[in-house]
Tab-separated table of C-alpha atoms in Angstrom:
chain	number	residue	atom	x	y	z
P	1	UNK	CA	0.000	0.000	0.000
P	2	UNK	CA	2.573	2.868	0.655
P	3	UNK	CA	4.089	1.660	-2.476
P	4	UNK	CA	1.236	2.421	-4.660
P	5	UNK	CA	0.861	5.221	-2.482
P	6	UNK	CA	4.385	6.993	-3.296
P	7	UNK	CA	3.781	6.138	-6.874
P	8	UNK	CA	0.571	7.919	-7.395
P	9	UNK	CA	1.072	11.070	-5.411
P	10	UNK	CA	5.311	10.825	-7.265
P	11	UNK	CA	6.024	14.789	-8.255
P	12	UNK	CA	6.762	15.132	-12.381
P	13	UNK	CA	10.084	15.157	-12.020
P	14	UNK	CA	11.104	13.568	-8.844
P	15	UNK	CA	12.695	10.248	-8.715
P	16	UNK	CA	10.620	8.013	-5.986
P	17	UNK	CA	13.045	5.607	-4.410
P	18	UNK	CA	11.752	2.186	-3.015
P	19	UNK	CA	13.680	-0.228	-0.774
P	20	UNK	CA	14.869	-2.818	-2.999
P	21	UNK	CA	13.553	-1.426	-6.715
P	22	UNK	CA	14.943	0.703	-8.821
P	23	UNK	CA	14.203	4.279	-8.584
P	24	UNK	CA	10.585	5.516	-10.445
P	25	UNK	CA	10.654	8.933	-12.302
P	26	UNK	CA	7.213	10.394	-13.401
P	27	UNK	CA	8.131	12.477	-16.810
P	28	UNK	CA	4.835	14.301	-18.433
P	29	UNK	CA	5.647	13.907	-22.130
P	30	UNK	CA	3.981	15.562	-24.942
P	31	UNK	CA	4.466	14.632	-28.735
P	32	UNK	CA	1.913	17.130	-30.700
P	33	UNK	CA	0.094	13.883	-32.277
P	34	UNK	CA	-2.933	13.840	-31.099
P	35	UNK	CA	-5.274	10.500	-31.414
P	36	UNK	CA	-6.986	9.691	-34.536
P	37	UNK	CA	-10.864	9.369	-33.599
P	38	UNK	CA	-12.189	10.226	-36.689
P	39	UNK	CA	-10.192	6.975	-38.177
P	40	UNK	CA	-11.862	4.804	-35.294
P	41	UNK	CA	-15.534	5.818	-36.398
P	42	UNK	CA	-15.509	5.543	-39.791
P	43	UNK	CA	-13.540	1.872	-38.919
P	44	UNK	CA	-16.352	1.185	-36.294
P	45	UNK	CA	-19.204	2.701	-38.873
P	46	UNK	CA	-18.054	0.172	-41.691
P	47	UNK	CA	-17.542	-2.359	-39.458
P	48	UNK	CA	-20.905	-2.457	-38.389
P	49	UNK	CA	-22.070	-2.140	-42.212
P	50	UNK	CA	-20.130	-5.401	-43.040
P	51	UNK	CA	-18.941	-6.739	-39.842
P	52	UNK	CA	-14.974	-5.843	-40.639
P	53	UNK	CA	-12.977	-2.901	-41.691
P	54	UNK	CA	-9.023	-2.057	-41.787
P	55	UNK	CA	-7.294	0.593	-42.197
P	56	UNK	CA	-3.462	2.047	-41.296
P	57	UNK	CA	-2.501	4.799	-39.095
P	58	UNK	CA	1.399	4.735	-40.878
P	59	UNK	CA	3.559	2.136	-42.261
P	60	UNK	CA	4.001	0.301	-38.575
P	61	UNK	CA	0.048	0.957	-37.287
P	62	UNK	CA	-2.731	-0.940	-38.919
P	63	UNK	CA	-6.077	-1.057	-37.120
P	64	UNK	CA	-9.220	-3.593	-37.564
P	65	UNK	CA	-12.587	-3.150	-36.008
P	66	UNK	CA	-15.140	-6.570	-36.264
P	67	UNK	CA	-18.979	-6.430	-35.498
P	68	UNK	CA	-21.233	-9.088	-34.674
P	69	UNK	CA	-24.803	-8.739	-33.508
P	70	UNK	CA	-24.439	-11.572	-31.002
P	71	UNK	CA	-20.278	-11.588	-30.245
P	72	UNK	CA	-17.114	-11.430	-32.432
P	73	UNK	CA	-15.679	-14.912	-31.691
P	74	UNK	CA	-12.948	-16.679	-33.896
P	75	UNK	CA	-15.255	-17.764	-36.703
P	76	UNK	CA	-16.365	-13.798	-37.022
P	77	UNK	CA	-12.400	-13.205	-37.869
P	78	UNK	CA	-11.595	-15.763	-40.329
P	79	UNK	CA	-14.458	-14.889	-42.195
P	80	UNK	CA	-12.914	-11.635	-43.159
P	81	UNK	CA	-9.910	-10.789	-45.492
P	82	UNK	CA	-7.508	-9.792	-42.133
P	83	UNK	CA	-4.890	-11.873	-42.908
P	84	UNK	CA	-4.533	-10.475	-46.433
P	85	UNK	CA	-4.679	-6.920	-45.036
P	86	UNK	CA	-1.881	-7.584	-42.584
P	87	UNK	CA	0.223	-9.647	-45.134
P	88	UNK	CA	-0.426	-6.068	-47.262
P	89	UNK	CA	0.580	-4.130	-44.863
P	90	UNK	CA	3.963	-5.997	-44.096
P	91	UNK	CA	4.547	-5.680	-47.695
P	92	UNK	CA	4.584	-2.202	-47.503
P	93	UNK	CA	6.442	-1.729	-44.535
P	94	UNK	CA	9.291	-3.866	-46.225
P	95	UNK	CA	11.615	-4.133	-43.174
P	96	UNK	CA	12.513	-7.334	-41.057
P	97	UNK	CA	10.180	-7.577	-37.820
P	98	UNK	CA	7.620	-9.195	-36.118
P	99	UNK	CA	4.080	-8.331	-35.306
P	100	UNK	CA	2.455	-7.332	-32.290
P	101	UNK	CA	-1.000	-7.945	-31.763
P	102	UNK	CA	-2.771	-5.794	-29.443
P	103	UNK	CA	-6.920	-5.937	-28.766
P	104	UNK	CA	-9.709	-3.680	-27.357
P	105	UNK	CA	-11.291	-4.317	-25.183
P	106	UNK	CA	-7.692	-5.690	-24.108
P	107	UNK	CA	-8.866	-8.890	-21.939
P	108	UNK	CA	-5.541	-10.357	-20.966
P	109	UNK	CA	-4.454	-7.354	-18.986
P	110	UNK	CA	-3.587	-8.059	-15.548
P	111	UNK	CA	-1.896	-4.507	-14.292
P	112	UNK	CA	-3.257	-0.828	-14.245
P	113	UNK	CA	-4.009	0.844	-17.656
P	114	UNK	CA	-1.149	3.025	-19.086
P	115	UNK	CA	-3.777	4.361	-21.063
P	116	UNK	CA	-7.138	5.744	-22.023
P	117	UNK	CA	-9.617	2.688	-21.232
P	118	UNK	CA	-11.680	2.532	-23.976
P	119	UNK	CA	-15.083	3.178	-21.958
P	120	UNK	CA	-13.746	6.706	-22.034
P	121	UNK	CA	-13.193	7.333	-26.074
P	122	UNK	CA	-14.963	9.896	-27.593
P	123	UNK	CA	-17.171	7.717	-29.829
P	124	UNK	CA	-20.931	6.981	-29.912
P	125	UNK	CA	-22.070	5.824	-26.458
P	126	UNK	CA	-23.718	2.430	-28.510
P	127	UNK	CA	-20.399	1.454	-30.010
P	128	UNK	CA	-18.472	1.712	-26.092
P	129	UNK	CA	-21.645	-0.559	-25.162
P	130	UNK	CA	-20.865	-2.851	-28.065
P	131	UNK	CA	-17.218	-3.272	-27.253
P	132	UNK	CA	-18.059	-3.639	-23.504
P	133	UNK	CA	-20.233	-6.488	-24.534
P	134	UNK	CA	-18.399	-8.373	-27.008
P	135	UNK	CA	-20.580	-7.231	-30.070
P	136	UNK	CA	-17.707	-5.038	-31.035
P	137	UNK	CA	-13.936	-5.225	-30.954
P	138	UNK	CA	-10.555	-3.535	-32.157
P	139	UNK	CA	-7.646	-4.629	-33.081
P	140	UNK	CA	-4.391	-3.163	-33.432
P	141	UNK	CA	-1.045	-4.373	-35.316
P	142	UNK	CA	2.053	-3.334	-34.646
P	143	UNK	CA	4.722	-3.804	-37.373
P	144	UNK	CA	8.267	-3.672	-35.203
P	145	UNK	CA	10.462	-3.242	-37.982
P	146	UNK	CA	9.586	0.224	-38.784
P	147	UNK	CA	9.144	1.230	-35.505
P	148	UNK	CA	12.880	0.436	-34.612
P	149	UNK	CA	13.984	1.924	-38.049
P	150	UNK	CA	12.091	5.403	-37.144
P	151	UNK	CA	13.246	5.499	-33.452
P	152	UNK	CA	17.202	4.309	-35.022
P	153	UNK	CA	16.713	7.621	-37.128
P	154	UNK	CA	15.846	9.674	-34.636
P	155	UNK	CA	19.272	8.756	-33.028
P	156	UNK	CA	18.158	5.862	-30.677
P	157	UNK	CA	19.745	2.663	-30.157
P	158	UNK	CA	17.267	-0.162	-29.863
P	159	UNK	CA	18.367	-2.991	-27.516
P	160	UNK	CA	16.216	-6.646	-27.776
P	161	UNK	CA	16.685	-8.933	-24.910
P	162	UNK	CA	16.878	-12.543	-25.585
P	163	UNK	CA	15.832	-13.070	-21.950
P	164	UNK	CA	12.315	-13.149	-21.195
P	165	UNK	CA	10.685	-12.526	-24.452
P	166	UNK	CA	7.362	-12.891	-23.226
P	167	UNK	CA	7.327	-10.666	-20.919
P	168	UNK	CA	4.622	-8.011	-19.320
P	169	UNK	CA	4.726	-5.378	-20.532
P	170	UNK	CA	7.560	-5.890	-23.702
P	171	UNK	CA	10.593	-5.793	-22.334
P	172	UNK	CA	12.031	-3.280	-24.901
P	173	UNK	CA	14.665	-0.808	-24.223
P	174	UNK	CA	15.863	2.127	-26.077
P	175	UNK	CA	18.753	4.367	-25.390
P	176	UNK	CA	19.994	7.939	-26.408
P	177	UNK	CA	23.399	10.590	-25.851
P	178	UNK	CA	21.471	13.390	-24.912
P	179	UNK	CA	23.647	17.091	-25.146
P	180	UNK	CA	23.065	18.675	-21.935
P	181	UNK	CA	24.275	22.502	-21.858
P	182	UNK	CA	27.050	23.157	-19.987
P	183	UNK	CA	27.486	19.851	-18.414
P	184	UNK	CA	28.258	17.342	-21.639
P	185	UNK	CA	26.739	14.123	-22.450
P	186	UNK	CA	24.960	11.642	-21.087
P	187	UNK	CA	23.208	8.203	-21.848
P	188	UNK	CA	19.899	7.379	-21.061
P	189	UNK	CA	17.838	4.050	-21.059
P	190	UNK	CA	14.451	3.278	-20.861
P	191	UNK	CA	11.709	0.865	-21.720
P	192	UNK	CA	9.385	3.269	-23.445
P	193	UNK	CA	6.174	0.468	-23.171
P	194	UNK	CA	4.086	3.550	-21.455
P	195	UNK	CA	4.911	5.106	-25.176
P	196	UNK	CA	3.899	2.356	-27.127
P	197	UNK	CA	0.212	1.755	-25.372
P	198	UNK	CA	-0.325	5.454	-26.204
P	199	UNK	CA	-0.101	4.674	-30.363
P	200	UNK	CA	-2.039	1.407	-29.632
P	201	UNK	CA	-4.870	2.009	-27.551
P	202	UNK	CA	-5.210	6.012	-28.251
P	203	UNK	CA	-4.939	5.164	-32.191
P	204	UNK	CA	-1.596	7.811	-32.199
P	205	UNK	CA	1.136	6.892	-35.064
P	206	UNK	CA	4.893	6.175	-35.046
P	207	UNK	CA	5.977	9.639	-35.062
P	208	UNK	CA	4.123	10.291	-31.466
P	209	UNK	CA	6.221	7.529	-30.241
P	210	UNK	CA	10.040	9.095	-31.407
P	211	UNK	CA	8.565	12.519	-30.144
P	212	UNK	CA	7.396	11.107	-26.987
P	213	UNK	CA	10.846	9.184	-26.291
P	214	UNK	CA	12.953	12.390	-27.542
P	215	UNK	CA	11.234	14.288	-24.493
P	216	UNK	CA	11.660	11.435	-22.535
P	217	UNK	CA	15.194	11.033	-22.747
P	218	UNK	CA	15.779	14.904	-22.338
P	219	UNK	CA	13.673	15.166	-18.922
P	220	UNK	CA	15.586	12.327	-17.504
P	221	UNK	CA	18.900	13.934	-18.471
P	222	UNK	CA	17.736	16.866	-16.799
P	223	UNK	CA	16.496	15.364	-13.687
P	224	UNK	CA	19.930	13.848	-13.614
P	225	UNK	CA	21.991	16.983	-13.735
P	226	UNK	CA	19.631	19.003	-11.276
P	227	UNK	CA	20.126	16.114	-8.799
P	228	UNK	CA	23.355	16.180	-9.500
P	229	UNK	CA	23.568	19.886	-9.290
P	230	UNK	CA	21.931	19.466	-5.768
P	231	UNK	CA	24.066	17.388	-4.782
P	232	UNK	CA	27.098	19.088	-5.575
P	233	UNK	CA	25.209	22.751	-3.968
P	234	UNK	CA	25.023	20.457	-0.431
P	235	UNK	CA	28.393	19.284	-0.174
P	236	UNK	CA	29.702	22.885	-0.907
């Protein structure tokens, strides 16, 4: 309890240290992508038109909404054209990867949402009904090959564990030299999963993701220095 405790009242900013964890830093980040709602109605309009629609946010996002008037269930998926829409859409991306698979209403979650549940998107009041009751659901692809390329370009190094692969959440980590003025350089690492569940369950693209982890990686190396630069001010 006064773990969850220190976590949810943690200052932006502030590192919260815990006995025998590493230390938690709460960074707001902003990327100027906002989500795409007006893609998830016109998917959840022709969805319930035909029972399946797909469409792409970017190269590395593809979404699918299914509709069934009594529940979307195996059988409702394989009688649609998904799998040549995904196989499409790896086509285009043309880069070496795998594919994530990510679902809404997301019913293997065991921790706390890192994101905007879906009973709270701004869409018709039926359709959150639908997906609450299995009449409706999303799904989202994520194509890993250009989503490493674009955060590579943006200077990031992308590091894949062998160990654990299956872990929860995706044990990814990126790192980044970020140029701090006046004091030098400095590498920072971080598992930027928080990140990703923003392009997949708020329907952002790729982009938000390398703009969200640039400001990441900035705010920690500025929390570093000014806790360094404390530091250093209390020993003088």
């Amino acid at each position: 309890m006064s773990r969850a405790f220190r976590l949810q009242n943690a200052i932006d900013g502030e590192l919260v240290e815990i006995e025998g964890e590493l230390p938690s830093l709460s960074i707001p980040v902003k990327s100027g992508i906002d989500p795409d709602w007006q893609l998830v109605d016109r998917l959840l309009q022709r969805a319930r038109l035909v029972g399946y629609a797909f469409e792409q946010l970017d190269d590395a996002v593809g979404v699918a909404a299914f509709y069934s008037r009594d529940e979307v269930n195996v059988q409702t998926v394989i009688d649609t054209h998904i799998l040549k829409d995904i196989e499409g859409m790896a086509l285009q991306a043309g880069l070496p990867g795998s594919l994530a698979i990510f679902s809404i209403p997301d019913v293997e979650r065991e921790r706390p949402a890192l994101h905007l549940p879906f009973h709270l998107y701004p869409i018709p009041l039926n359709n959150r009904i639908d997906l609450a009751a299995g009449r409706l659901a999303i799904f989202i692809f994520l194509m890993t090959g250009p989503v490493y390329n674009a955060l590579e370009a943006a200077g990031f190094t992308v590091v894949q564990p062998t160990e654990n692969p299956a872990s929860t959440p995706p044990y990814l980590l990126v790192s980044k030299y970020v140029d701090y003025p006046n004091e030098g350089r400095i590498r920072v690492e971080f598992n930027p999963f928080s990140l990703i569940a923003d392009v997949v369950y708020e329907f952002r693209n790729t982009e938000h993701l390398v703009n969200a982890s640039i400001v990441q990686a900035q705010s920690m190396a500025a929390t570093f220095y000014a806790r360094i630069s404390g530091s250093n001010d209390r020993d003088d």
